Coordinates of C-alpha atoms and ligand atoms in Angstrom, one line a residue:
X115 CA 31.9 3.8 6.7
X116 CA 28.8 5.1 4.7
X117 CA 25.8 6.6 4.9
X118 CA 23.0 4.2 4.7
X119 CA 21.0 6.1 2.1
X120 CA 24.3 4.8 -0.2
X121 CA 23.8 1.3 0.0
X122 CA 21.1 -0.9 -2.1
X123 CA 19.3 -3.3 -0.6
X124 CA 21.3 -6.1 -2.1
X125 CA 24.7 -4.5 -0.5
X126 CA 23.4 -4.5 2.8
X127 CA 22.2 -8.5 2.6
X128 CA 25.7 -8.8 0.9
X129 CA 27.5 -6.7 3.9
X130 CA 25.6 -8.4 6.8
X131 CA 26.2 -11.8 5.3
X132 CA 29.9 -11.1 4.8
X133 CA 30.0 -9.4 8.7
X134 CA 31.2 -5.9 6.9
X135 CA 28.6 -5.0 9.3
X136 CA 26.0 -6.3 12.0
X137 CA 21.8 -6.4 11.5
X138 CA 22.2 -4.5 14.2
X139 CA 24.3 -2.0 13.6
X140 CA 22.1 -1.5 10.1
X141 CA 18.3 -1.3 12.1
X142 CA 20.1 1.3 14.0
X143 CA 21.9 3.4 10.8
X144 CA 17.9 3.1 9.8
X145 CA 16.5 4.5 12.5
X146 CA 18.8 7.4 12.7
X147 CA 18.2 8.6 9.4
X148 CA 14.5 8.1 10.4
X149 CA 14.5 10.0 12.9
X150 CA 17.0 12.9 11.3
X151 CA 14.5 13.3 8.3
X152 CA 11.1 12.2 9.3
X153 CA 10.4 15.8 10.9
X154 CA 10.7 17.1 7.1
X155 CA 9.1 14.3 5.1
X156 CA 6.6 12.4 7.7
X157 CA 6.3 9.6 5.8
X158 CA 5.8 6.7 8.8
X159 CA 2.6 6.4 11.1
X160 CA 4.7 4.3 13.0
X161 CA 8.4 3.6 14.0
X162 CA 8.6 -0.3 15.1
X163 CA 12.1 0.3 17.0
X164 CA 11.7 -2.3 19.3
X165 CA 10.4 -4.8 16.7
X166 CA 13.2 -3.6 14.5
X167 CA 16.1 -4.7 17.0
X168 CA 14.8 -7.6 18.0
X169 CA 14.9 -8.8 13.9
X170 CA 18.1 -7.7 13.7
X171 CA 19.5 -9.7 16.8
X172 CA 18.1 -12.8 15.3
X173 CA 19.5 -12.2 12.5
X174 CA 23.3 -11.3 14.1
X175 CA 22.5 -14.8 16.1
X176 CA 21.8 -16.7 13.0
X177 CA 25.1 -15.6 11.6
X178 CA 26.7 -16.4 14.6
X179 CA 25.6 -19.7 14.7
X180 CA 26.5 -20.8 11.3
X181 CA 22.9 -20.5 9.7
X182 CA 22.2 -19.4 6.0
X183 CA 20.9 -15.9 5.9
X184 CA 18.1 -15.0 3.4
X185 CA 18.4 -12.9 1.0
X186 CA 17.2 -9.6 2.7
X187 CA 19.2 -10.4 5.6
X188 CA 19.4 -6.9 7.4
X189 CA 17.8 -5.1 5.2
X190 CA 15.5 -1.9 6.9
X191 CA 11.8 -2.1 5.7
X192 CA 8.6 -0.4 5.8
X193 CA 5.2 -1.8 5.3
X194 CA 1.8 0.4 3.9
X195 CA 0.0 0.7 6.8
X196 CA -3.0 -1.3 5.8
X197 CA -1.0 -4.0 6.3
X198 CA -1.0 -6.5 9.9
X199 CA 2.3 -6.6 11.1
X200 CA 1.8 -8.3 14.8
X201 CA 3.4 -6.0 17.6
X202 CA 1.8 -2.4 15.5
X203 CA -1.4 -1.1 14.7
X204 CA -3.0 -1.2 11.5
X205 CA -4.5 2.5 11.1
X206 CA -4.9 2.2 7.5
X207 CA -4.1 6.1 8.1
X208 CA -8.0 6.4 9.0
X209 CA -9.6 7.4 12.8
X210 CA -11.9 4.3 12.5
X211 CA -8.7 2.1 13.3
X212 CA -6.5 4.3 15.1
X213 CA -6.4 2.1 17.9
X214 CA -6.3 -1.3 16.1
X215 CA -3.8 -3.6 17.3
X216 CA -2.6 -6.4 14.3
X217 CA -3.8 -9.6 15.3
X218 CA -1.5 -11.5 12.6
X219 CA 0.9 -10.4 10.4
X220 CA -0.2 -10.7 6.7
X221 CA 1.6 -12.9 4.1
X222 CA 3.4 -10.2 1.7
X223 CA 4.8 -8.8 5.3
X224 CA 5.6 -12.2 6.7
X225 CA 7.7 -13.4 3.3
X226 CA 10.3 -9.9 3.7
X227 CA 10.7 -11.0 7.3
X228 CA 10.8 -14.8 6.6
X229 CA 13.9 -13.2 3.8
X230 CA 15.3 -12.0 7.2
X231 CA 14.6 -8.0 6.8
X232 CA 13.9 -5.8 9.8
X233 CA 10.8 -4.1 10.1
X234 CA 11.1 -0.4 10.7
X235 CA 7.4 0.8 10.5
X236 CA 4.0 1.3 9.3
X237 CA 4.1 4.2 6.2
X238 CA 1.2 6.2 5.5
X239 CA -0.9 6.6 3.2
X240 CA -4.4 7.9 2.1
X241 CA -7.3 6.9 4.5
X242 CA -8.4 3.2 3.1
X243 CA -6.0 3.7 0.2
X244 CA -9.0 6.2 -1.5
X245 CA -6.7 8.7 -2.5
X246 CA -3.8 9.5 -4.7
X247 CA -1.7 12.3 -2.8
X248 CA -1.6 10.8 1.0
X249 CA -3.9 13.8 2.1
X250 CA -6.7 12.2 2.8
X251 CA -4.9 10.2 5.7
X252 CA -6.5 11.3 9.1
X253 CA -3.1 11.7 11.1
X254 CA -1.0 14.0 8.6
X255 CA 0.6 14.9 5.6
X256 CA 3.7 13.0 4.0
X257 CA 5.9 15.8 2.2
X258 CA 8.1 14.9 -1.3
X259 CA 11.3 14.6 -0.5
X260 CA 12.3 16.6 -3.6
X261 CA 10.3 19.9 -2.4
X262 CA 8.7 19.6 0.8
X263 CA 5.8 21.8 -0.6
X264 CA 4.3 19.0 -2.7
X265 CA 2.4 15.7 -2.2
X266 CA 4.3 12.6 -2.4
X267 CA 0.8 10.6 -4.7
X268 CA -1.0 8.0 -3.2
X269 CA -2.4 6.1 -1.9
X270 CA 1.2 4.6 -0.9
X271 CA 2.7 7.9 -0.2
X272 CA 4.4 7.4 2.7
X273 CA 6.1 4.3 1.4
X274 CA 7.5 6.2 -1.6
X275 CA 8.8 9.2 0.7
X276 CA 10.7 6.5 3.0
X277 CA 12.1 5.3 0.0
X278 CA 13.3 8.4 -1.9
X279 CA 14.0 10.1 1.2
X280 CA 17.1 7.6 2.3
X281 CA 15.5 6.2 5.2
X282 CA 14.7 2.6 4.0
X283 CA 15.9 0.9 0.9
X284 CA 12.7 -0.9 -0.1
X285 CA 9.0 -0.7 1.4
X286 CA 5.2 -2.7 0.8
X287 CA 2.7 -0.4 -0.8
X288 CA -0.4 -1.4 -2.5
X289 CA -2.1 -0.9 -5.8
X290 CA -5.6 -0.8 -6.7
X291 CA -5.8 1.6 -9.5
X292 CA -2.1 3.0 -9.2
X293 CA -1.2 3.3 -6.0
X294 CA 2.2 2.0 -6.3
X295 CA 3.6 3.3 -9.6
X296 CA 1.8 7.1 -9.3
X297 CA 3.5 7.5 -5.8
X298 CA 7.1 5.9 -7.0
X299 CA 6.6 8.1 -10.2
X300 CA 6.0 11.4 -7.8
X301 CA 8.9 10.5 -5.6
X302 CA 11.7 9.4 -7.8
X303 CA 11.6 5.7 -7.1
X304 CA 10.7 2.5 -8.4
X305 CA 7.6 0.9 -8.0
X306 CA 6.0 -2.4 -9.1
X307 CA 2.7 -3.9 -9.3
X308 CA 2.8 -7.4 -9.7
X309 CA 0.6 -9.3 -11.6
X310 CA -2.7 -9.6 -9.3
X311 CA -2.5 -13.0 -7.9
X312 CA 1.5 -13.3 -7.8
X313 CA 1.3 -11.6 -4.5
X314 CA -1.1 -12.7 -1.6
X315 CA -3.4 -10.2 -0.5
X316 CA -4.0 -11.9 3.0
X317 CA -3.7 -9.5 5.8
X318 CA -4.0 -6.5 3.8
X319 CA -7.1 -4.5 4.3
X320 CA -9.1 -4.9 1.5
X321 CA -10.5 -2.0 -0.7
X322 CA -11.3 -3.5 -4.2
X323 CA -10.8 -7.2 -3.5
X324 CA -10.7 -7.9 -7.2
X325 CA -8.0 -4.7 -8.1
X326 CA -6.0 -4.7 -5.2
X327 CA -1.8 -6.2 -5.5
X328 CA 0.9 -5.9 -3.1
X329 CA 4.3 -4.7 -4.7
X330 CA 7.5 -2.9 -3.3
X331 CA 9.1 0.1 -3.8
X332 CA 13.0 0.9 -4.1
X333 CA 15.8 2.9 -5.7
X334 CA 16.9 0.1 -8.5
X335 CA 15.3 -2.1 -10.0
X336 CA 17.6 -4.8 -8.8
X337 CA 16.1 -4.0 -5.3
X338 CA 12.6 -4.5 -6.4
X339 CA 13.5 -7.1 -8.0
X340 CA 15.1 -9.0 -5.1
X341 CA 12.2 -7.8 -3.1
X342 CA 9.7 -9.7 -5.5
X343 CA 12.1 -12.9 -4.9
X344 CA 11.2 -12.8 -1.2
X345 CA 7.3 -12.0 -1.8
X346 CA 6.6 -15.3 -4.0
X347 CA 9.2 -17.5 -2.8
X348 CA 6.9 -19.3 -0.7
X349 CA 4.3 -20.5 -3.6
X350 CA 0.5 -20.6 -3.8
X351 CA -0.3 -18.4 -0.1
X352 CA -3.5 -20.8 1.2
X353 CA -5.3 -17.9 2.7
X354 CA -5.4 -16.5 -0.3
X355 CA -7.4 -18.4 -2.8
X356 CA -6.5 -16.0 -5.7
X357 CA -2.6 -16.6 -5.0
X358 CA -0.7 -17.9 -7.4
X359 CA 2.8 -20.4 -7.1
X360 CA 5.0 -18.2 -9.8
X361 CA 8.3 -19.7 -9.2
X362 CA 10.4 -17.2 -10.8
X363 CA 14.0 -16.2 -10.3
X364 CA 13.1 -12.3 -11.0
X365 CA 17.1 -11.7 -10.8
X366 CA 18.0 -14.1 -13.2
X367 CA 17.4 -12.4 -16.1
X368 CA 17.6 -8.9 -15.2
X369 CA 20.5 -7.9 -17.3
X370 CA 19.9 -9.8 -20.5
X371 CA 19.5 -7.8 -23.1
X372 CA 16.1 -6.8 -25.1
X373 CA 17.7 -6.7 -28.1
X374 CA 15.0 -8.1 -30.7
X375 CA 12.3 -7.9 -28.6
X376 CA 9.5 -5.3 -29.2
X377 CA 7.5 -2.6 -27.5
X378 CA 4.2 -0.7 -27.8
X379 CA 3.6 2.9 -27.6
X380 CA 0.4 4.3 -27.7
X381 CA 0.3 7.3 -30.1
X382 CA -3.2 8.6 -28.6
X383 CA -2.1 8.3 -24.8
X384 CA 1.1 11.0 -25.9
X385 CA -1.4 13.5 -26.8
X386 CA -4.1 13.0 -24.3
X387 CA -5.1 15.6 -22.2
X388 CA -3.6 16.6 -18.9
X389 CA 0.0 15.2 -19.8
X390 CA 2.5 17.7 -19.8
X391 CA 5.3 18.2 -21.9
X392 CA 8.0 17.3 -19.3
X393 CA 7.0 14.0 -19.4
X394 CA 5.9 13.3 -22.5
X395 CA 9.8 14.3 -23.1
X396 CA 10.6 11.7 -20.7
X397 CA 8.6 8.9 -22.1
X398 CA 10.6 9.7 -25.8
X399 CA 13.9 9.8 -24.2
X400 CA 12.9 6.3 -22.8
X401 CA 11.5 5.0 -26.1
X402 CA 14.9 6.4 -27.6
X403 CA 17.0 4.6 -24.3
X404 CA 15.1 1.2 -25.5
X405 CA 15.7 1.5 -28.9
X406 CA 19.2 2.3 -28.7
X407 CA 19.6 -1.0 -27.0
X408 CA 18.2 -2.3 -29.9
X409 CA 14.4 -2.8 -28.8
X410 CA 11.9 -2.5 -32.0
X411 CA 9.0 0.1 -31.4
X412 CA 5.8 -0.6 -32.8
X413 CA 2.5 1.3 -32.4
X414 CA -0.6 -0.3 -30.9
X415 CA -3.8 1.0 -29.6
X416 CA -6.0 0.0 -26.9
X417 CA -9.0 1.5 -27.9
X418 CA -11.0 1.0 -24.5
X419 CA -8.7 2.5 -22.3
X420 CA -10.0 5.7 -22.4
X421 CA -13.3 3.7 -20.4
X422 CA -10.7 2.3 -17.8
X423 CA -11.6 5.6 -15.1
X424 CA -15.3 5.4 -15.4
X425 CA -15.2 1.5 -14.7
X426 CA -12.8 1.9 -12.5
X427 CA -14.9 4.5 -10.6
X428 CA -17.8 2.2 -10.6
X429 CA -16.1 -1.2 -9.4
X430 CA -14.1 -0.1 -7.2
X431 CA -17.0 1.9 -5.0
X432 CA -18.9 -1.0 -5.1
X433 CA -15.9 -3.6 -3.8
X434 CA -14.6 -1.0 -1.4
X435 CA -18.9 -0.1 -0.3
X436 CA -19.2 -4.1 0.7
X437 CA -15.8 -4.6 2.5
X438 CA -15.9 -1.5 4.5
X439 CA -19.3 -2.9 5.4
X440 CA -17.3 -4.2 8.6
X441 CA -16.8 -1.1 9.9
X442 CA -20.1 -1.3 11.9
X443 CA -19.3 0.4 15.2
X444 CA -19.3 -3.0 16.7
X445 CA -16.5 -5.3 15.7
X446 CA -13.8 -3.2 14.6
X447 CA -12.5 0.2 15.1
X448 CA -14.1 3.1 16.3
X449 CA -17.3 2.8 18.5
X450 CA -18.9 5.9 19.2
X451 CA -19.5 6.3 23.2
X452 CA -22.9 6.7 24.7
X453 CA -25.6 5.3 22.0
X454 CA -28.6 4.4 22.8
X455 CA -29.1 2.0 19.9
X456 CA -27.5 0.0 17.8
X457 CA -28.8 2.0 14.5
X458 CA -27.2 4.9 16.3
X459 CA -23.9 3.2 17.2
X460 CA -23.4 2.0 13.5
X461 CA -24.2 5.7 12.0
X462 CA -22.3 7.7 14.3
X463 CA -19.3 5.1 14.5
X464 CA -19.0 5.4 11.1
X465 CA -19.9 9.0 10.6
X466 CA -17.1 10.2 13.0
X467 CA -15.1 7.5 12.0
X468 CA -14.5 8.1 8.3
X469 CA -13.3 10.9 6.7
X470 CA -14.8 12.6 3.3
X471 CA -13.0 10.1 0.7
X472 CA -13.4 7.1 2.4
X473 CA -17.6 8.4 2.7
X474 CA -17.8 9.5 -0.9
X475 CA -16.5 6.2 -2.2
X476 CA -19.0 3.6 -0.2
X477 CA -21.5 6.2 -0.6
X478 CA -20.8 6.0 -4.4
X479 CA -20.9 1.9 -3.7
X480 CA -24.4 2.2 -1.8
X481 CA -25.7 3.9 -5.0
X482 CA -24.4 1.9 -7.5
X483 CA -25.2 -1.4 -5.7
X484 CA -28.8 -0.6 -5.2
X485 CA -31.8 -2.0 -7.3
X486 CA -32.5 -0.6 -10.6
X487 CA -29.1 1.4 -10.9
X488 CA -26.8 -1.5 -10.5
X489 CA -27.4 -3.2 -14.5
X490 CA -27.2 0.1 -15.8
X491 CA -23.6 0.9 -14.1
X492 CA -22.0 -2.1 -12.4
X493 CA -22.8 -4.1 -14.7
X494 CA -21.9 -2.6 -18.2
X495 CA -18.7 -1.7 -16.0
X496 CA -17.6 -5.1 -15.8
X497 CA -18.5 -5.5 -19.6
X498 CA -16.1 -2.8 -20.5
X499 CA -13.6 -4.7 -18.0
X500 CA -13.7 -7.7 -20.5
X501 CA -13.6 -4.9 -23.5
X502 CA -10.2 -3.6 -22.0
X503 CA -8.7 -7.2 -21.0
X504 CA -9.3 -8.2 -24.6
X505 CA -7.6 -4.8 -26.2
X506 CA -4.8 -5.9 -24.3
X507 CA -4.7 -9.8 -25.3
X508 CA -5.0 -7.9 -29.3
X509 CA -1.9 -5.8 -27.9
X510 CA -0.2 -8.3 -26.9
X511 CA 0.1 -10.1 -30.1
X512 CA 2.3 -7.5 -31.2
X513 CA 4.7 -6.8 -28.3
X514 CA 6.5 -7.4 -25.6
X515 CA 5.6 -4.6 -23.6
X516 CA 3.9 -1.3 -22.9
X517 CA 5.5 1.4 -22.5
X518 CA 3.0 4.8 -21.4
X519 CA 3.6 7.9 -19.2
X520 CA 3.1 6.9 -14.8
X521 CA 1.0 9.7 -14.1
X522 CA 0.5 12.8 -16.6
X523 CA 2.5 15.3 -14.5
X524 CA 5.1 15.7 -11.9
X525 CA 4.1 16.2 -8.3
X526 CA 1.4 18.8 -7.5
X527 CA 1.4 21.3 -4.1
X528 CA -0.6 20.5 -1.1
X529 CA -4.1 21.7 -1.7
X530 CA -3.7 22.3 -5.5
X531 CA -6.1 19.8 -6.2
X532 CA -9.5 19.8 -4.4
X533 CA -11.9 18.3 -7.1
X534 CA -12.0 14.8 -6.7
X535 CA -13.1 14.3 -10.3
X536 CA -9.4 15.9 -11.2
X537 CA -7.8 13.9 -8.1
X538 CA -9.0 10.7 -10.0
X539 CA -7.2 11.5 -13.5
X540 CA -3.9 11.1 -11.5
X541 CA -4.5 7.4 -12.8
X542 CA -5.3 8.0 -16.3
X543 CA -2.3 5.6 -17.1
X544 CA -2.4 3.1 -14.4
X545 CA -6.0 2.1 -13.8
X546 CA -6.4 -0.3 -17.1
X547 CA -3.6 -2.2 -15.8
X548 CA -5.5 -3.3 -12.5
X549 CA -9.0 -3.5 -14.3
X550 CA -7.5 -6.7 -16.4
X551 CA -4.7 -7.7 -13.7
X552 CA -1.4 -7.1 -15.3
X553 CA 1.7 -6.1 -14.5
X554 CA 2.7 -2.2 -14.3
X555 CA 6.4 -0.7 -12.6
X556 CA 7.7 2.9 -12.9
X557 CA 10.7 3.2 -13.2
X558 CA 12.4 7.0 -12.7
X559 CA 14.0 8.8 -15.6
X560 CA 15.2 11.7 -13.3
X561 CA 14.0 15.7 -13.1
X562 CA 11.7 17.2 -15.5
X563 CA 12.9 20.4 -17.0
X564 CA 9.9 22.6 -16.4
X565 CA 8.7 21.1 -12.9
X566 CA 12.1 20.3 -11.2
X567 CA 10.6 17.4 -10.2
X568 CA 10.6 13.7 -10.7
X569 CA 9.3 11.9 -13.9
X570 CA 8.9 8.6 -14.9
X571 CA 8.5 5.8 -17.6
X572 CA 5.8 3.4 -16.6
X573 CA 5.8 -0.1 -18.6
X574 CA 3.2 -2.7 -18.5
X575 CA 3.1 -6.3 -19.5
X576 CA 0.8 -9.3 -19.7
X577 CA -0.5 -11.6 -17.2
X578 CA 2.5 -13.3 -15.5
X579 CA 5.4 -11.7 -17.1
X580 CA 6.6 -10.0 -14.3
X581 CA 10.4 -11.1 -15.2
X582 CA 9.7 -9.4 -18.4
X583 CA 9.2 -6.5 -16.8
X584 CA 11.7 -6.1 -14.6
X585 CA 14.3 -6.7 -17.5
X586 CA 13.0 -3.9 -19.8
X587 CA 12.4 -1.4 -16.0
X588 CA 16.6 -2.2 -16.0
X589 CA 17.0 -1.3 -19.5
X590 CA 15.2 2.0 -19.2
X591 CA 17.1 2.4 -16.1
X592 CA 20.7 1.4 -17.8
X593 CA 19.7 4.9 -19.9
X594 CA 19.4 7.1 -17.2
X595 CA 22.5 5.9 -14.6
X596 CA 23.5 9.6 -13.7
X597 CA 19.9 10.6 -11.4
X598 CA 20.0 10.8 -8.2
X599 CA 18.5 8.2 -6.1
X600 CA 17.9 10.4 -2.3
X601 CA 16.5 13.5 -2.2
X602 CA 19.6 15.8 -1.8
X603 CA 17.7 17.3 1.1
X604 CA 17.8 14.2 2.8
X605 CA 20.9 12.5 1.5
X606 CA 23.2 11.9 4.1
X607 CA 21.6 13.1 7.1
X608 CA 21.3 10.6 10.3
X609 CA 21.7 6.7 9.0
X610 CA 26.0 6.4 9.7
X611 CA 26.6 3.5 8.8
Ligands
LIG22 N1 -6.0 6.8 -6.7 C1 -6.8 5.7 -6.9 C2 -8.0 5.8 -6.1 O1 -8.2 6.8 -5.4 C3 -6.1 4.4 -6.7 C4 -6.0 4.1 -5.3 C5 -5.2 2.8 -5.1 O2 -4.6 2.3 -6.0 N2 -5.3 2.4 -3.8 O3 -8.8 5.0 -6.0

């Protein structure tokens, strides 16, 4: 009928609703193209087969028996795997969990299933999220579907991969300082983070409590959007007291038109460096897409930004230093055998049970936490946090929306970057965003000229205007119909449908 890898997420609810075809039937056209195409792009710790069919079936049963199906209905998904999904581990890609069985499943998870969508698997991802190219995962690399030779970003590489590479229409990643948007950006898809607080964070393993959002991946914005309906249907999540009830319809206005309404680019940002010239082509041709539909440009500045690394590279250490704390050797994860004492058990456990990111950053905490050094870094930090927040309350004023590069270049090779210093520019456009808790998505604007590869638009918005948003992603994306949304490697192979 089709190949699976053709259909949106929307289609699929649609056809399982309508009995085109069963859950069942689906899971399995999922797991076929999984298994045709993950030797090439590795982009799952975990295939939940079992778990999968068993959704499914309820869901055929439901049907059956005359019951309203949700709104994913069917629909194949993949979770980050630092999220608990009960009947899989929770690796969080690192050796210091690599036997830890979910005792729960977390909210953002529960909600897609509660929408009725199958879970195919845990993605993975850089170890602890530290990362932005999925290398630093202890288990192994996840390849970019559009040339097998590059890195997919991170931290929520794997999630991007599954996406782009046909074999699940929407996935969970997370985003601390651009962990959603530089991965969608590297891989071709879409990729939101939510305003923090729209989205629970319960069951997620935390790295910067006060940074980190849950947001989806897909190949339309209409998919993302649907999958934001599912993750704040529910309201205000009580185990997360920084949850939020945002009762929004993120569908309902998707189409409307931004005719009128206005949006701020950044002069400074187009000439900073790093950014290459393929994408700063791409960010004009979407400036250009959103004027032609009538959009005013205006130019703003946000004159702390350029600060947004340095505090980023202080705050989050010191979140991610005391919630990895609970690594101890003792009650979770790895426990070195044969210690003598419990000093020992703690520094080997965690010694053999990290790897170097994951080390550098709570090492980096320890330091910046300790007496004496913490008011001359973590504190001015959070001053240049409120610095930033307010640039973009000033912002604001003027418009709409931001609209800035994802990431300042296309997808890099395996290995090409081994400075962390230069790994941690990767975020140069997303970090701000998570430093004051707005919005961000990336939206794909197809191949860059020079590269070959993927490049994207990313736009940001204020607190709570997620709708916003996701109206102005499908207006860039209305300019750019004709890309292709699968990898051509991977289009078409397995997934029958
Ligand atoms: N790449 C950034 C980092 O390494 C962001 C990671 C994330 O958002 N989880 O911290």
């Amino acid at each position: 009928m089709a190949n699976i890898d053709e259909l949106s997420a929307a289609q699929i609810a649609a056809g399982v609703a309508s009995g085109q075809f069963s859950a069942v039937e689906v899971a399995q056209a999922s797991l076929s193209a999984i298994e045709a195409r993950e030797p090439q792009v590795q982009a799952f710790l975990q295939v939940s087969a079992d778990l999968a069919l068993a959704a499914a079936q309820k869901t055929d049963a439901a049907r059956a028996a005359g019951e309203k199906l949700g709104p994913l209905a069917g629909v194949p998904v993949a979770f980050k795997d630092n999220m608990h999904l009960l009947g899989t581990r929770t690796t969080c890609a690192s050796r210091m969990l690599q036997n830890y069985e979910s005792k729960f499943t977390a909210t953002a998870v529960q909600r897609l299933l509660d929408a009725g969508a199958t879970p195919v698997g845990k993605t993975n991802m850089d170890e602890f999220a530290f990362g932005s190219s999925t290398e630093s995962s202890a288990f192994h690399r996840t390849n970019n579907p559009w040339d097998t030779e590059r890195v997919p970003g991170g931290s929520s590489g794997g999630s991007a991969a599954s996406v782009a590479a046909g074999e699940v229409p929407v996935t969970l990643g997370s985003d601390t300082g651009g962990s959603i948007r530089q991965p969608a950006s590297f891989c071709g898809v879409v990729g939101m983070k939510p305003t923090y607080g729209a989205v629970s964070r319960y069951g997620v393993v935390a790295f910067g409590s006060s940074l980190d959002q849950v947001g989806p991946f897909g190949r339309s914005v209409a998919d993302v959007a649907l999958a934001m309906n599912a993750l704040v249907a529910a309201g205000h999540d009580p185990y997360d007291s920084t949850s939020q009830d945002c009762p929004v319809d993120f569908l309902e206005h998707l189409e409307d038109p931004i005719e009128g309404k206005t949006v701020g680019v950044i002069p400074s940002l187009m000439e900073a460096e790093g950014l290459t010239a393929e994408v700063k082509a791409g960010i004009e041709a979407a400036e250009k897409a959103l004027r032609d539909q009538g959009a005013n440009i205006v130019e703003i500045e946000l004159p702390n930004m350029a600060s947004s690394i340095a505090a980023y590279y202080v705050i989050g250490p010191c979140e991610a230093f005391s919630n990895l704390a609970r690594f101890d050797g003792v009650r979770y994860g790895y426990q070195e055998p044969g210690c003598k004492t419990l000093a020992e058990q703690t520094s080997l456990s965690r010694a053999h049970g990290f790897g170097a990111e994951a080390k550098r950053r709570q090492m980096m905490g320890a330091y910046l936490l300790a007496s004496g050094v913490y008011d001359k870094y973590y504190y001015p930090a959070q001053q240049v946090r409120t610095l930033i927040t307010q640039d973009y309350v000033n912002a604001y004023k003027r418009c709409d929306v931001i609209l800035m590069p994802s990431a300042p270049r296309t997808a890099f090779k395996f290995g090409e970057i081994s400075d962390p210093t230069q790994m941690y520019l990767s975020d140069m456009y997303t970090i701000s965003n998570n430093i004051v808790g707005n919005g961000g998505i990336s939206v794909p604007l197809g191949l860059g000229a020079d590269s070959g590869m993927p490049i994207s638009a990313q736009l940001q918005g204020p607190a709570f205007c997620d709708r916003k948003l996701l109206q102005f992603a499908r207006a860039i994306e209305r300019g750019f119909e004709g890309r292709a949304k699968v990898a051509p490697a991977f289009a078409g192979k397995g997934g029958e449908l």
